[in-house]
């Protein structure tokens, strides 16, 4: 993933937080934060896990990856994808100048 400013220049030192939630429960399963390098890039290693799951009337859990990017002087970027939507790990995200707010805490994200 690459983080740039509004003009397309790489942003070093941006905090990129990747959150894995499940639906229909909305519970946070994983949170990892990395900091962008001089090229504005961050790399998360892939994770795989075997799971045993009991199916109930509502069906199976669906994982949704959320992304929060924060850097002082720029408006915090937070994506809120719908369950079942694709996550683009090779995306370039442009931060706009503005007020920085903290990424949601684990309690706010659940």
Short mmCIF file of N, CA and C in Angstrom, two decimals:
data_model
loop_
_atom_site.label_atom_id
_atom_site.label_comp_id
_atom_site.label_asym_id
_atom_site.label_seq_id
_atom_site.Cartn_x
_atom_site.Cartn_y
_atom_site.Cartn_z
N UNK A 1 0.85 -1.17 0.00
CA UNK A 1 0.00 0.00 0.00
C UNK A 1 0.89 1.23 0.00
N UNK A 2 0.43 2.28 -0.67
CA UNK A 2 1.21 3.52 -0.79
C UNK A 2 0.37 4.69 -0.31
N UNK A 3 0.98 5.60 0.44
CA UNK A 3 0.30 6.79 0.95
C UNK A 3 0.99 8.01 0.36
N UNK A 4 0.21 8.92 -0.22
CA UNK A 4 0.74 10.13 -0.85
C UNK A 4 -0.05 11.34 -0.34
N UNK A 5 0.49 12.55 -0.63
CA UNK A 5 -0.26 13.77 -0.30
C UNK A 5 -1.17 14.12 -1.48
N UNK A 6 -1.88 15.22 -1.37
CA UNK A 6 -2.84 15.62 -2.40
C UNK A 6 -2.18 15.85 -3.75
N UNK A 7 -0.88 16.19 -3.77
CA UNK A 7 -0.16 16.42 -5.02
C UNK A 7 0.47 15.14 -5.57
N UNK A 8 0.35 14.03 -4.83
CA UNK A 8 0.89 12.76 -5.29
C UNK A 8 2.29 12.45 -4.79
N UNK A 9 2.85 13.31 -3.92
CA UNK A 9 4.18 13.06 -3.36
C UNK A 9 4.08 12.04 -2.21
N UNK A 10 5.04 11.12 -2.10
CA UNK A 10 5.00 10.10 -1.04
C UNK A 10 5.02 10.74 0.35
N UNK A 11 4.28 10.15 1.27
CA UNK A 11 4.25 10.63 2.66
C UNK A 11 4.94 9.62 3.56
N UNK A 12 6.12 9.96 4.03
CA UNK A 12 6.84 9.11 4.98
C UNK A 12 6.30 9.38 6.39
N UNK A 13 6.31 8.36 7.23
CA UNK A 13 5.92 8.52 8.63
C UNK A 13 4.43 8.50 8.90
N UNK A 14 3.62 8.12 7.92
CA UNK A 14 2.18 7.99 8.15
C UNK A 14 1.91 6.67 8.86
N UNK A 15 1.03 6.69 9.84
CA UNK A 15 0.66 5.49 10.59
C UNK A 15 -0.50 4.81 9.86
N UNK A 16 -0.28 3.57 9.41
CA UNK A 16 -1.29 2.82 8.68
C UNK A 16 -1.74 1.65 9.55
N UNK A 17 -3.01 1.62 9.93
CA UNK A 17 -3.54 0.56 10.78
C UNK A 17 -4.52 -0.28 9.98
N UNK A 18 -4.28 -1.58 9.97
CA UNK A 18 -5.12 -2.54 9.28
C UNK A 18 -5.91 -3.29 10.34
N UNK A 19 -7.24 -3.29 10.19
CA UNK A 19 -8.13 -3.91 11.17
C UNK A 19 -8.97 -4.99 10.50
N UNK A 20 -9.07 -6.14 11.12
CA UNK A 20 -9.93 -7.20 10.60
C UNK A 20 -11.13 -7.34 11.53
N UNK A 21 -12.31 -7.17 10.97
CA UNK A 21 -13.55 -7.33 11.71
C UNK A 21 -14.35 -8.48 11.11
N UNK A 22 -15.25 -9.04 11.90
CA UNK A 22 -16.15 -10.05 11.37
C UNK A 22 -17.59 -9.60 11.51
N UNK A 23 -18.38 -10.01 10.55
CA UNK A 23 -19.82 -9.75 10.58
C UNK A 23 -20.52 -11.07 10.45
N UNK A 24 -21.64 -11.30 11.07
CA UNK A 24 -22.56 -10.29 11.56
C UNK A 24 -22.25 -9.76 12.95
N UNK A 25 -21.19 -10.24 13.60
CA UNK A 25 -20.91 -9.84 14.98
C UNK A 25 -20.25 -8.48 15.10
N UNK A 26 -19.46 -8.06 14.11
CA UNK A 26 -18.78 -6.77 14.17
C UNK A 26 -17.59 -6.76 15.10
N UNK A 27 -17.13 -7.91 15.53
CA UNK A 27 -16.04 -8.01 16.49
C UNK A 27 -14.68 -7.85 15.79
N UNK A 28 -13.78 -7.12 16.42
CA UNK A 28 -12.44 -6.95 15.88
C UNK A 28 -11.61 -8.19 16.20
N UNK A 29 -10.97 -8.77 15.16
CA UNK A 29 -10.16 -9.97 15.34
C UNK A 29 -8.66 -9.68 15.32
N UNK A 30 -8.26 -8.68 14.60
CA UNK A 30 -6.83 -8.41 14.44
C UNK A 30 -6.61 -6.92 14.18
N UNK A 31 -5.50 -6.41 14.69
CA UNK A 31 -5.12 -5.01 14.47
C UNK A 31 -3.61 -4.97 14.36
N UNK A 32 -3.13 -4.33 13.30
CA UNK A 32 -1.69 -4.19 13.11
C UNK A 32 -1.42 -2.80 12.54
N UNK A 33 -0.39 -2.14 13.06
CA UNK A 33 -0.02 -0.80 12.60
C UNK A 33 1.42 -0.82 12.09
N UNK A 34 1.62 -0.21 10.93
CA UNK A 34 2.94 -0.05 10.33
C UNK A 34 3.11 1.44 10.00
N UNK A 35 4.34 1.89 9.81
CA UNK A 35 4.63 3.28 9.46
C UNK A 35 5.22 3.30 8.06
N UNK A 36 4.75 4.24 7.23
CA UNK A 36 5.23 4.32 5.85
C UNK A 36 6.71 4.71 5.80
N UNK A 37 7.40 4.19 4.78
CA UNK A 37 8.81 4.49 4.58
C UNK A 37 8.97 5.76 3.74
N UNK A 38 10.18 6.06 3.30
CA UNK A 38 10.46 7.28 2.53
C UNK A 38 9.69 7.32 1.21
N UNK A 39 9.33 6.16 0.66
CA UNK A 39 8.57 6.09 -0.58
C UNK A 39 7.06 6.14 -0.32
N UNK A 40 6.67 6.31 0.95
CA UNK A 40 5.25 6.35 1.31
C UNK A 40 4.61 4.97 1.31
N UNK A 41 5.42 3.92 1.33
CA UNK A 41 4.89 2.57 1.23
C UNK A 41 4.93 1.84 2.57
N UNK A 42 3.98 0.92 2.71
CA UNK A 42 3.91 0.07 3.90
C UNK A 42 3.56 -1.33 3.41
N UNK A 43 4.09 -2.32 4.10
CA UNK A 43 3.86 -3.71 3.71
C UNK A 43 3.41 -4.50 4.92
N UNK A 44 2.27 -5.16 4.79
CA UNK A 44 1.77 -6.04 5.84
C UNK A 44 1.98 -7.47 5.37
N UNK A 45 2.47 -8.32 6.25
CA UNK A 45 2.64 -9.72 5.87
C UNK A 45 1.28 -10.42 5.88
N UNK A 46 1.13 -11.40 5.00
CA UNK A 46 -0.15 -12.11 4.92
C UNK A 46 -0.31 -13.02 6.13
N UNK A 47 -1.55 -13.26 6.48
CA UNK A 47 -1.88 -14.11 7.62
C UNK A 47 -2.88 -15.16 7.16
N UNK A 48 -2.65 -16.36 7.60
CA UNK A 48 -3.58 -17.45 7.31
C UNK A 48 -3.82 -18.20 8.60
N UNK A 49 -5.05 -18.64 8.78
CA UNK A 49 -5.40 -19.32 10.01
C UNK A 49 -6.53 -20.30 9.73
N UNK A 50 -6.37 -21.52 10.22
CA UNK A 50 -7.46 -22.49 10.12
C UNK A 50 -8.47 -22.19 11.21
N UNK A 51 -9.74 -22.35 10.85
CA UNK A 51 -10.80 -22.10 11.82
C UNK A 51 -11.85 -23.19 11.72
N UNK A 52 -12.35 -23.58 12.87
CA UNK A 52 -13.52 -24.46 12.91
C UNK A 52 -14.70 -23.57 13.26
N UNK A 53 -15.77 -23.71 12.53
CA UNK A 53 -16.90 -22.81 12.72
C UNK A 53 -18.20 -23.61 12.71
N UNK A 54 -19.08 -23.31 13.64
CA UNK A 54 -20.39 -23.91 13.68
C UNK A 54 -21.36 -22.98 12.98
N UNK A 55 -22.09 -23.50 12.03
CA UNK A 55 -23.05 -22.67 11.30
C UNK A 55 -24.37 -22.61 12.06
N UNK A 56 -24.86 -21.40 12.21
CA UNK A 56 -26.15 -21.18 12.83
C UNK A 56 -27.10 -20.63 11.78
N UNK A 57 -28.27 -20.28 12.18
CA UNK A 57 -29.28 -19.82 11.23
C UNK A 57 -28.85 -18.57 10.47
N UNK A 58 -28.01 -17.72 11.07
CA UNK A 58 -27.57 -16.49 10.40
C UNK A 58 -26.45 -16.74 9.40
N UNK A 59 -25.85 -17.94 9.38
CA UNK A 59 -24.79 -18.24 8.42
C UNK A 59 -23.40 -18.09 9.02
N UNK A 60 -22.40 -17.98 8.17
CA UNK A 60 -21.00 -17.93 8.60
C UNK A 60 -20.54 -16.49 8.83
N UNK A 61 -19.42 -16.38 9.54
CA UNK A 61 -18.81 -15.07 9.73
C UNK A 61 -18.12 -14.63 8.44
N UNK A 62 -18.18 -13.34 8.15
CA UNK A 62 -17.53 -12.77 6.99
C UNK A 62 -16.50 -11.76 7.49
N UNK A 63 -15.25 -11.89 7.01
CA UNK A 63 -14.20 -10.96 7.43
C UNK A 63 -14.21 -9.72 6.55
N UNK A 64 -14.04 -8.57 7.18
CA UNK A 64 -13.97 -7.28 6.48
C UNK A 64 -12.70 -6.59 6.96
N UNK A 65 -11.87 -6.13 6.01
CA UNK A 65 -10.65 -5.42 6.34
C UNK A 65 -10.90 -3.92 6.29
N UNK A 66 -10.62 -3.25 7.40
CA UNK A 66 -10.75 -1.80 7.48
C UNK A 66 -9.36 -1.20 7.55
N UNK A 67 -9.27 0.04 7.13
CA UNK A 67 -7.98 0.71 7.05
C UNK A 67 -8.10 2.11 7.65
N UNK A 68 -7.14 2.47 8.50
CA UNK A 68 -7.08 3.81 9.08
C UNK A 68 -5.66 4.34 8.87
N UNK A 69 -5.56 5.53 8.28
CA UNK A 69 -4.25 6.15 8.02
C UNK A 69 -4.24 7.53 8.66
N UNK A 70 -3.23 7.78 9.50
CA UNK A 70 -3.14 9.06 10.19
C UNK A 70 -1.72 9.61 10.11
N UNK A 71 -1.63 10.93 9.88
CA UNK A 71 -0.36 11.65 9.89
C UNK A 71 -0.67 13.09 10.31
N UNK A 72 0.05 13.62 11.29
CA UNK A 72 -0.21 15.00 11.72
C UNK A 72 -0.21 15.97 10.54
N UNK A 73 -1.22 16.85 10.52
CA UNK A 73 -1.36 17.84 9.47
C UNK A 73 -2.26 17.38 8.33
N UNK A 74 -2.69 16.12 8.38
CA UNK A 74 -3.56 15.56 7.32
C UNK A 74 -4.82 14.97 7.96
N UNK A 75 -5.92 15.06 7.23
CA UNK A 75 -7.17 14.47 7.70
C UNK A 75 -7.01 12.95 7.73
N UNK A 76 -7.44 12.33 8.81
CA UNK A 76 -7.34 10.89 8.97
C UNK A 76 -8.23 10.19 7.95
N UNK A 77 -7.69 9.18 7.29
CA UNK A 77 -8.42 8.39 6.31
C UNK A 77 -8.93 7.13 7.01
N UNK A 78 -10.22 6.86 6.89
CA UNK A 78 -10.83 5.66 7.47
C UNK A 78 -11.79 5.09 6.46
N UNK A 79 -11.54 3.87 6.02
CA UNK A 79 -12.49 3.24 5.10
C UNK A 79 -13.41 2.34 5.90
N UNK A 80 -14.65 2.29 5.49
CA UNK A 80 -15.66 1.46 6.14
C UNK A 80 -16.35 0.60 5.08
N UNK A 81 -15.66 -0.44 4.60
CA UNK A 81 -16.23 -1.24 3.53
C UNK A 81 -17.42 -2.07 3.99
N UNK A 82 -18.26 -2.42 3.06
CA UNK A 82 -19.39 -3.29 3.34
C UNK A 82 -18.90 -4.74 3.42
N UNK A 83 -19.53 -5.58 4.23
CA UNK A 83 -19.16 -6.99 4.26
C UNK A 83 -19.23 -7.59 2.86
N UNK A 84 -18.21 -8.36 2.50
CA UNK A 84 -18.17 -9.01 1.19
C UNK A 84 -17.48 -8.18 0.13
N UNK A 85 -17.12 -6.91 0.43
CA UNK A 85 -16.44 -6.09 -0.58
C UNK A 85 -14.96 -6.47 -0.63
N UNK A 86 -14.33 -6.21 -1.76
CA UNK A 86 -12.92 -6.55 -1.95
C UNK A 86 -12.03 -5.51 -1.30
N UNK A 87 -10.89 -5.95 -0.79
CA UNK A 87 -9.89 -5.07 -0.20
C UNK A 87 -8.73 -4.98 -1.16
N UNK A 88 -8.35 -3.77 -1.55
CA UNK A 88 -7.27 -3.57 -2.50
C UNK A 88 -5.97 -3.27 -1.74
N UNK A 89 -5.14 -4.32 -1.58
CA UNK A 89 -3.90 -4.18 -0.83
C UNK A 89 -2.85 -3.36 -1.58
N UNK A 90 -3.02 -3.17 -2.89
CA UNK A 90 -2.07 -2.41 -3.68
C UNK A 90 -2.53 -0.97 -3.93
N UNK A 91 -3.44 -0.49 -3.13
CA UNK A 91 -4.03 0.83 -3.33
C UNK A 91 -3.03 1.95 -3.05
N UNK A 92 -3.26 3.08 -3.70
CA UNK A 92 -2.57 4.31 -3.37
C UNK A 92 -3.60 5.23 -2.75
N UNK A 93 -3.36 5.67 -1.52
CA UNK A 93 -4.31 6.51 -0.79
C UNK A 93 -3.71 7.91 -0.69
N UNK A 94 -4.48 8.91 -1.11
CA UNK A 94 -4.04 10.31 -1.03
C UNK A 94 -4.67 10.96 0.20
N UNK A 95 -3.83 11.42 1.12
CA UNK A 95 -4.33 12.14 2.30
C UNK A 95 -4.47 13.62 1.96
N UNK A 96 -5.52 14.20 2.48
CA UNK A 96 -5.81 15.61 2.26
C UNK A 96 -5.40 16.41 3.50
N UNK A 97 -4.95 17.66 3.33
CA UNK A 97 -4.63 18.48 4.50
C UNK A 97 -5.86 18.62 5.39
N UNK A 98 -5.64 18.64 6.70
CA UNK A 98 -6.76 18.79 7.62
C UNK A 98 -6.38 18.35 9.02
N UNK A 99 -7.41 18.25 9.84
CA UNK A 99 -7.22 17.86 11.24
C UNK A 99 -7.05 16.36 11.35
N UNK A 100 -6.05 15.96 12.12
CA UNK A 100 -5.79 14.55 12.34
C UNK A 100 -6.57 14.09 13.56
N UNK A 101 -7.29 12.99 13.42
CA UNK A 101 -8.00 12.38 14.54
C UNK A 101 -7.43 10.98 14.74
N UNK A 102 -7.47 10.47 15.96
CA UNK A 102 -6.92 9.13 16.19
C UNK A 102 -7.79 8.06 15.52
N UNK A 103 -7.13 6.96 15.18
CA UNK A 103 -7.88 5.81 14.65
C UNK A 103 -8.79 5.27 15.77
N UNK A 104 -9.90 4.62 15.40
CA UNK A 104 -10.79 4.09 16.44
C UNK A 104 -10.07 3.10 17.33
N UNK A 105 -10.40 3.15 18.61
CA UNK A 105 -9.82 2.18 19.55
C UNK A 105 -10.48 0.83 19.34
N UNK A 106 -9.95 -0.18 19.96
CA UNK A 106 -10.53 -1.52 19.85
C UNK A 106 -12.00 -1.50 20.31
N UNK A 107 -12.30 -0.78 21.37
CA UNK A 107 -13.68 -0.72 21.88
C UNK A 107 -14.61 -0.02 20.89
N UNK A 108 -14.12 1.05 20.25
CA UNK A 108 -14.94 1.80 19.28
C UNK A 108 -15.14 1.00 18.00
N UNK A 109 -14.22 0.11 17.70
CA UNK A 109 -14.25 -0.63 16.45
C UNK A 109 -15.10 -1.88 16.53
N UNK A 110 -15.44 -2.33 17.74
CA UNK A 110 -16.22 -3.56 17.91
C UNK A 110 -17.69 -3.31 17.81
#
